């Protein structure tokens, strides 16, 4: 699993369809889990959109990446450090990953395809056909996601490895949700413990 992640992280994030320059986007090889950094990110996000915060442990995040293991493309998508999922009830209606954001010399645009100009956002990644990308399956891993108390549940996976990119993601979500807050529950899932473990094992 570690080799798979290292390959996907290196190829897709640093050399893939949208390269992210370390100096520009602030890639940080975090060496420990710091709750205060998670809390400060949550405070920043709350100024943009009402949201909750979950912290994913290493095992949970690895389980999430292994959903529908028969679909290699979807496994690679779920290895992306920053992801946005929107569920209408139990069904996934929108999925976007950091690899498909538009990057430039000094910026990153999550709204490259205009997906976040509406709500629910317009799809950019076609989900797998295995039926595993449902809110129920994610709630099996993250019990706090269930039961949904609003029609839409928006889940944002983020990490301090890519804090600036993660913040841009929340900005895009907030833009899309504006005016629909009453129908949406936004949950941020921090994956720092997984990445700390990854970087520690590489040393």
PDB file of C-alpha atoms in Angstrom:
ATOM      1  CA  UNK A   1       0.000   0.000   0.000  1.00  0.00           C
ATOM      2  CA  UNK A   2       2.852   2.355   0.810  1.00  0.00           C
ATOM      3  CA  UNK A   3       4.425   1.761  -2.596  1.00  0.00           C
ATOM      4  CA  UNK A   4       1.089   2.353  -4.312  1.00  0.00           C
ATOM      5  CA  UNK A   5       0.585   5.609  -2.468  1.00  0.00           C
ATOM      6  CA  UNK A   6       4.124   6.802  -3.118  1.00  0.00           C
ATOM      7  CA  UNK A   7       3.713   6.139  -6.840  1.00  0.00           C
ATOM      8  CA  UNK A   8       0.313   7.813  -7.072  1.00  0.00           C
ATOM      9  CA  UNK A   9       1.301  10.770  -4.910  1.00  0.00           C
ATOM     10  CA  UNK A  10       4.498  11.391  -6.884  1.00  0.00           C
ATOM     11  CA  UNK A  11       3.177  10.798 -10.390  1.00  0.00           C
ATOM     12  CA  UNK A  12      -0.306  12.282 -10.143  1.00  0.00           C
ATOM     13  CA  UNK A  13       0.349  15.154  -7.800  1.00  0.00           C
ATOM     14  CA  UNK A  14       3.821  16.287  -8.771  1.00  0.00           C
ATOM     15  CA  UNK A  15       4.103  15.176 -12.421  1.00  0.00           C
ATOM     16  CA  UNK A  16       0.541  14.391 -13.485  1.00  0.00           C
ATOM     17  CA  UNK A  17      -2.186  16.206 -15.362  1.00  0.00           C
ATOM     18  CA  UNK A  18      -1.707  19.378 -13.279  1.00  0.00           C
ATOM     19  CA  UNK A  19       1.763  19.757 -11.736  1.00  0.00           C
ATOM     20  CA  UNK A  20       1.871  21.586  -8.405  1.00  0.00           C
ATOM     21  CA  UNK A  21       5.137  23.400  -7.733  1.00  0.00           C
ATOM     22  CA  UNK A  22       6.328  23.032  -4.147  1.00  0.00           C
ATOM     23  CA  UNK A  23       7.514  26.621  -3.861  1.00  0.00           C
ATOM     24  CA  UNK A  24       4.262  28.014  -5.237  1.00  0.00           C
ATOM     25  CA  UNK A  25       1.662  25.794  -3.611  1.00  0.00           C
ATOM     26  CA  UNK A  26       3.345  25.148  -0.297  1.00  0.00           C
ATOM     27  CA  UNK A  27       3.732  21.377  -0.294  1.00  0.00           C
ATOM     28  CA  UNK A  28       4.790  20.570   3.266  1.00  0.00           C
ATOM     29  CA  UNK A  29       6.220  17.190   4.221  1.00  0.00           C
ATOM     30  CA  UNK A  30       4.566  17.254   7.638  1.00  0.00           C
ATOM     31  CA  UNK A  31       6.436  15.323  10.335  1.00  0.00           C
ATOM     32  CA  UNK A  32       3.815  15.289  13.075  1.00  0.00           C
ATOM     33  CA  UNK A  33       0.118  15.723  13.659  1.00  0.00           C
ATOM     34  CA  UNK A  34      -0.636  19.145  15.111  1.00  0.00           C
ATOM     35  CA  UNK A  35      -4.249  19.673  16.253  1.00  0.00           C
ATOM     36  CA  UNK A  36      -3.770  23.438  16.413  1.00  0.00           C
ATOM     37  CA  UNK A  37      -3.131  23.560  12.667  1.00  0.00           C
ATOM     38  CA  UNK A  38      -6.336  21.635  12.042  1.00  0.00           C
ATOM     39  CA  UNK A  39      -8.252  23.950  14.355  1.00  0.00           C
ATOM     40  CA  UNK A  40      -6.889  27.056  12.644  1.00  0.00           C
ATOM     41  CA  UNK A  41      -7.827  25.680   9.220  1.00  0.00           C
ATOM     42  CA  UNK A  42     -11.332  24.955  10.498  1.00  0.00           C
ATOM     43  CA  UNK A  43     -11.619  28.541  11.774  1.00  0.00           C
ATOM     44  CA  UNK A  44     -10.521  29.844   8.358  1.00  0.00           C
ATOM     45  CA  UNK A  45     -13.022  27.587   6.595  1.00  0.00           C
ATOM     46  CA  UNK A  46     -15.842  28.605   8.930  1.00  0.00           C
ATOM     47  CA  UNK A  47     -15.444  32.184   7.761  1.00  0.00           C
ATOM     48  CA  UNK A  48     -16.267  30.972   4.247  1.00  0.00           C
ATOM     49  CA  UNK A  49     -18.966  28.355   4.838  1.00  0.00           C
ATOM     50  CA  UNK A  50     -20.569  26.616   7.860  1.00  0.00           C
ATOM     51  CA  UNK A  51     -18.732  23.322   8.220  1.00  0.00           C
ATOM     52  CA  UNK A  52     -17.756  20.503  10.553  1.00  0.00           C
ATOM     53  CA  UNK A  53     -14.309  18.964  10.994  1.00  0.00           C
ATOM     54  CA  UNK A  54     -13.339  15.288  11.190  1.00  0.00           C
ATOM     55  CA  UNK A  55      -9.799  13.960  11.545  1.00  0.00           C
ATOM     56  CA  UNK A  56      -9.119  10.748   9.658  1.00  0.00           C
ATOM     57  CA  UNK A  57      -6.713   8.288  11.184  1.00  0.00           C
ATOM     58  CA  UNK A  58      -4.306   6.366   8.989  1.00  0.00           C
ATOM     59  CA  UNK A  59      -6.403   3.222   8.858  1.00  0.00           C
ATOM     60  CA  UNK A  60      -9.583   5.060   7.874  1.00  0.00           C
ATOM     61  CA  UNK A  61      -7.861   6.918   5.052  1.00  0.00           C
ATOM     62  CA  UNK A  62      -6.287   3.722   3.715  1.00  0.00           C
ATOM     63  CA  UNK A  63      -9.726   2.070   3.768  1.00  0.00           C
ATOM     64  CA  UNK A  64     -11.193   4.999   1.851  1.00  0.00           C
ATOM     65  CA  UNK A  65      -8.540   4.660  -0.854  1.00  0.00           C
ATOM     66  CA  UNK A  66      -9.320   0.958  -1.218  1.00  0.00           C
ATOM     67  CA  UNK A  67     -13.038   1.411  -1.948  1.00  0.00           C
ATOM     68  CA  UNK A  68     -13.879  -0.471  -5.186  1.00  0.00           C
ATOM     69  CA  UNK A  69     -10.371  -1.901  -5.488  1.00  0.00           C
ATOM     70  CA  UNK A  70     -11.243  -3.425  -8.855  1.00  0.00           C
ATOM     71  CA  UNK A  71     -11.326   0.050 -10.414  1.00  0.00           C
ATOM     72  CA  UNK A  72      -7.692   1.170 -10.708  1.00  0.00           C
ATOM     73  CA  UNK A  73      -8.579   4.641 -11.992  1.00  0.00           C
ATOM     74  CA  UNK A  74     -10.836   5.341  -9.017  1.00  0.00           C
ATOM     75  CA  UNK A  75      -8.184   4.097  -6.601  1.00  0.00           C
ATOM     76  CA  UNK A  76      -5.778   6.605  -8.133  1.00  0.00           C
ATOM     77  CA  UNK A  77      -8.379   9.354  -7.834  1.00  0.00           C
ATOM     78  CA  UNK A  78      -8.910   8.571  -4.160  1.00  0.00           C
ATOM     79  CA  UNK A  79      -5.152   8.738  -3.582  1.00  0.00           C
ATOM     80  CA  UNK A  80      -5.304  12.454  -4.387  1.00  0.00           C
ATOM     81  CA  UNK A  81      -4.690  14.436  -1.178  1.00  0.00           C
ATOM     82  CA  UNK A  82      -7.524  16.912  -1.848  1.00  0.00           C
ATOM     83  CA  UNK A  83     -10.976  15.773  -2.945  1.00  0.00           C
ATOM     84  CA  UNK A  84     -14.544  17.080  -3.008  1.00  0.00           C
ATOM     85  CA  UNK A  85     -17.586  14.804  -2.948  1.00  0.00           C
ATOM     86  CA  UNK A  86     -21.225  15.902  -2.955  1.00  0.00           C
ATOM     87  CA  UNK A  87     -23.957  13.415  -2.061  1.00  0.00           C
ATOM     88  CA  UNK A  88     -27.648  13.899  -2.792  1.00  0.00           C
ATOM     89  CA  UNK A  89     -29.065  11.700  -0.062  1.00  0.00           C
ATOM     90  CA  UNK A  90     -26.951   8.554  -0.348  1.00  0.00           C
ATOM     91  CA  UNK A  91     -25.963   9.003  -4.009  1.00  0.00           C
ATOM     92  CA  UNK A  92     -22.797  10.682  -5.214  1.00  0.00           C
ATOM     93  CA  UNK A  93     -23.731  13.538  -7.553  1.00  0.00           C
ATOM     94  CA  UNK A  94     -20.368  15.325  -7.802  1.00  0.00           C
ATOM     95  CA  UNK A  95     -16.723  14.296  -7.457  1.00  0.00           C
ATOM     96  CA  UNK A  96     -13.648  16.459  -8.034  1.00  0.00           C
ATOM     97  CA  UNK A  97      -9.952  15.904  -7.246  1.00  0.00           C
ATOM     98  CA  UNK A  98      -6.858  18.084  -7.059  1.00  0.00           C
ATOM     99  CA  UNK A  99      -5.403  16.564 -10.228  1.00  0.00           C
ATOM    100  CA  UNK A 100      -8.177  18.209 -12.269  1.00  0.00           C
ATOM    101  CA  UNK A 101      -7.781  21.693 -10.853  1.00  0.00           C
ATOM    102  CA  UNK A 102      -6.204  24.260 -13.169  1.00  0.00           C
ATOM    103  CA  UNK A 103      -2.743  25.294 -12.055  1.00  0.00           C
ATOM    104  CA  UNK A 104      -0.837  28.340 -13.219  1.00  0.00           C
ATOM    105  CA  UNK A 105       2.481  29.961 -12.328  1.00  0.00           C
ATOM    106  CA  UNK A 106       1.124  31.487  -9.096  1.00  0.00           C
ATOM    107  CA  UNK A 107      -2.367  30.095  -8.561  1.00  0.00           C
ATOM    108  CA  UNK A 108      -4.699  27.117  -8.600  1.00  0.00           C
ATOM    109  CA  UNK A 109      -8.262  27.268  -9.907  1.00  0.00           C
ATOM    110  CA  UNK A 110     -10.658  24.593  -8.722  1.00  0.00           C
ATOM    111  CA  UNK A 111     -13.364  26.066 -10.957  1.00  0.00           C
ATOM    112  CA  UNK A 112     -11.514  25.298 -14.187  1.00  0.00           C
ATOM    113  CA  UNK A 113     -14.627  23.839 -15.837  1.00  0.00           C
ATOM    114  CA  UNK A 114     -17.143  26.171 -14.191  1.00  0.00           C
ATOM    115  CA  UNK A 115     -18.291  23.263 -12.049  1.00  0.00           C
ATOM    116  CA  UNK A 116     -18.676  25.399  -8.929  1.00  0.00           C
ATOM    117  CA  UNK A 117     -20.810  28.073 -10.626  1.00  0.00           C
ATOM    118  CA  UNK A 118     -23.925  26.096  -9.662  1.00  0.00           C
ATOM    119  CA  UNK A 119     -25.203  23.809  -6.959  1.00  0.00           C
ATOM    120  CA  UNK A 120     -24.940  20.906  -6.942  1.00  0.00           C
ATOM    121  CA  UNK A 121     -21.690  21.437  -8.833  1.00  0.00           C
ATOM    122  CA  UNK A 122     -21.443  20.074 -12.371  1.00  0.00           C
ATOM    123  CA  UNK A 123     -19.610  16.700 -12.456  1.00  0.00           C
ATOM    124  CA  UNK A 124     -15.980  16.605 -13.601  1.00  0.00           C
ATOM    125  CA  UNK A 125     -14.965  13.028 -12.708  1.00  0.00           C
ATOM    126  CA  UNK A 126     -17.176  10.098 -13.648  1.00  0.00           C
ATOM    127  CA  UNK A 127     -17.596   7.887 -10.556  1.00  0.00           C
ATOM    128  CA  UNK A 128     -16.935   4.177 -10.729  1.00  0.00           C
ATOM    129  CA  UNK A 129     -19.752   1.770 -11.509  1.00  0.00           C
ATOM    130  CA  UNK A 130     -19.213  -0.566  -8.546  1.00  0.00           C
ATOM    131  CA  UNK A 131     -21.771   1.178  -6.355  1.00  0.00           C
ATOM    132  CA  UNK A 132     -19.277   1.712  -3.523  1.00  0.00           C
ATOM    133  CA  UNK A 133     -19.077   5.502  -3.761  1.00  0.00           C
ATOM    134  CA  UNK A 134     -22.163   6.194  -1.679  1.00  0.00           C
ATOM    135  CA  UNK A 135     -22.512   8.161   1.529  1.00  0.00           C
ATOM    136  CA  UNK A 136     -23.319   4.898   3.314  1.00  0.00           C
ATOM    137  CA  UNK A 137     -20.002   3.354   2.267  1.00  0.00           C
ATOM    138  CA  UNK A 138     -18.083   6.425   3.385  1.00  0.00           C
ATOM    139  CA  UNK A 139     -20.055   6.459   6.647  1.00  0.00           C
ATOM    140  CA  UNK A 140     -18.937   2.864   7.252  1.00  0.00           C
ATOM    141  CA  UNK A 141     -15.436   4.320   7.445  1.00  0.00           C
ATOM    142  CA  UNK A 142     -16.360   7.667   9.010  1.00  0.00           C
ATOM    143  CA  UNK A 143     -19.437   7.011  11.217  1.00  0.00           C
ATOM    144  CA  UNK A 144     -19.901  10.724  11.953  1.00  0.00           C
ATOM    145  CA  UNK A 145     -21.061  11.198   8.347  1.00  0.00           C
ATOM    146  CA  UNK A 146     -24.309   9.345   9.098  1.00  0.00           C
ATOM    147  CA  UNK A 147     -27.153   9.831   9.205  1.00  0.00           C
ATOM    148  CA  UNK A 148     -27.472  12.763   6.802  1.00  0.00           C
ATOM    149  CA  UNK A 149     -29.564  15.526   8.360  1.00  0.00           C
ATOM    150  CA  UNK A 150     -29.825  17.573   5.176  1.00  0.00           C
ATOM    151  CA  UNK A 151     -30.486  16.674   1.564  1.00  0.00           C
ATOM    152  CA  UNK A 152     -26.893  17.298   0.471  1.00  0.00           C
ATOM    153  CA  UNK A 153     -23.697  16.221   2.209  1.00  0.00           C
ATOM    154  CA  UNK A 154     -20.493  17.791   0.898  1.00  0.00           C
ATOM    155  CA  UNK A 155     -17.287  16.056   2.003  1.00  0.00           C
ATOM    156  CA  UNK A 156     -13.911  17.735   1.498  1.00  0.00           C
ATOM    157  CA  UNK A 157     -10.747  15.696   2.089  1.00  0.00           C
ATOM    158  CA  UNK A 158      -7.860  18.025   2.847  1.00  0.00           C
ATOM    159  CA  UNK A 159      -4.397  18.041   4.434  1.00  0.00           C
ATOM    160  CA  UNK A 160      -1.806  20.485   5.749  1.00  0.00           C
ATOM    161  CA  UNK A 161       0.558  18.895   3.212  1.00  0.00           C
ATOM    162  CA  UNK A 162      -1.338  21.104   0.739  1.00  0.00           C
ATOM    163  CA  UNK A 163      -2.837  23.751   2.976  1.00  0.00           C
ATOM    164  CA  UNK A 164      -3.071  26.489   0.352  1.00  0.00           C
ATOM    165  CA  UNK A 165      -4.592  24.125  -2.194  1.00  0.00           C
ATOM    166  CA  UNK A 166      -7.012  22.885   0.479  1.00  0.00           C
ATOM    167  CA  UNK A 167      -8.041  26.441   1.304  1.00  0.00           C
ATOM    168  CA  UNK A 168      -8.731  27.149  -2.370  1.00  0.00           C
ATOM    169  CA  UNK A 169     -10.918  24.058  -2.404  1.00  0.00           C
ATOM    170  CA  UNK A 170     -13.037  25.339   0.470  1.00  0.00           C
ATOM    171  CA  UNK A 171     -13.338  28.694  -1.324  1.00  0.00           C
ATOM    172  CA  UNK A 172     -14.712  26.924  -4.409  1.00  0.00           C
ATOM    173  CA  UNK A 173     -17.165  24.890  -2.317  1.00  0.00           C
ATOM    174  CA  UNK A 174     -18.333  28.025  -0.515  1.00  0.00           C
ATOM    175  CA  UNK A 175     -18.903  29.749  -3.864  1.00  0.00           C
ATOM    176  CA  UNK A 176     -21.027  26.857  -5.105  1.00  0.00           C
ATOM    177  CA  UNK A 177     -23.073  26.485  -1.912  1.00  0.00           C
ATOM    178  CA  UNK A 178     -23.818  30.183  -1.461  1.00  0.00           C
ATOM    179  CA  UNK A 179     -27.590  30.530  -1.154  1.00  0.00           C
ATOM    180  CA  UNK A 180     -28.073  26.797  -0.543  1.00  0.00           C
ATOM    181  CA  UNK A 181     -26.599  26.538   2.954  1.00  0.00           C
ATOM    182  CA  UNK A 182     -29.918  25.427   4.461  1.00  0.00           C
ATOM    183  CA  UNK A 183     -29.876  22.293   2.273  1.00  0.00           C
ATOM    184  CA  UNK A 184     -26.207  21.390   2.778  1.00  0.00           C
ATOM    185  CA  UNK A 185     -24.016  19.817   5.399  1.00  0.00           C
ATOM    186  CA  UNK A 186     -20.315  20.442   4.772  1.00  0.00           C
ATOM    187  CA  UNK A 187     -17.804  18.117   6.430  1.00  0.00           C
ATOM    188  CA  UNK A 188     -14.052  18.646   6.187  1.00  0.00           C
ATOM    189  CA  UNK A 189     -11.970  15.489   6.651  1.00  0.00           C
ATOM    190  CA  UNK A 190      -8.342  16.110   7.606  1.00  0.00           C
ATOM    191  CA  UNK A 191      -5.977  13.316   6.552  1.00  0.00           C
ATOM    192  CA  UNK A 192      -2.848  14.635   8.308  1.00  0.00           C
ATOM    193  CA  UNK A 193      -2.288  11.471  10.437  1.00  0.00           C
ATOM    194  CA  UNK A 194      -2.066   9.383   7.263  1.00  0.00           C
ATOM    195  CA  UNK A 195       0.446  11.719   5.631  1.00  0.00           C
ATOM    196  CA  UNK A 196       2.532  12.028   8.803  1.00  0.00           C
ATOM    197  CA  UNK A 197       2.851   8.255   8.862  1.00  0.00           C
ATOM    198  CA  UNK A 198       3.731   8.221   5.163  1.00  0.00           C
ATOM    199  CA  UNK A 199       6.509  10.797   5.475  1.00  0.00           C
ATOM    200  CA  UNK A 200       7.883   9.198   8.642  1.00  0.00           C
ATOM    201  CA  UNK A 201       8.205   5.815   6.918  1.00  0.00           C
ATOM    202  CA  UNK A 202      10.110   7.422   4.036  1.00  0.00           C
ATOM    203  CA  UNK A 203      12.904   8.651   6.316  1.00  0.00           C
TER     204      UNK A 203
END
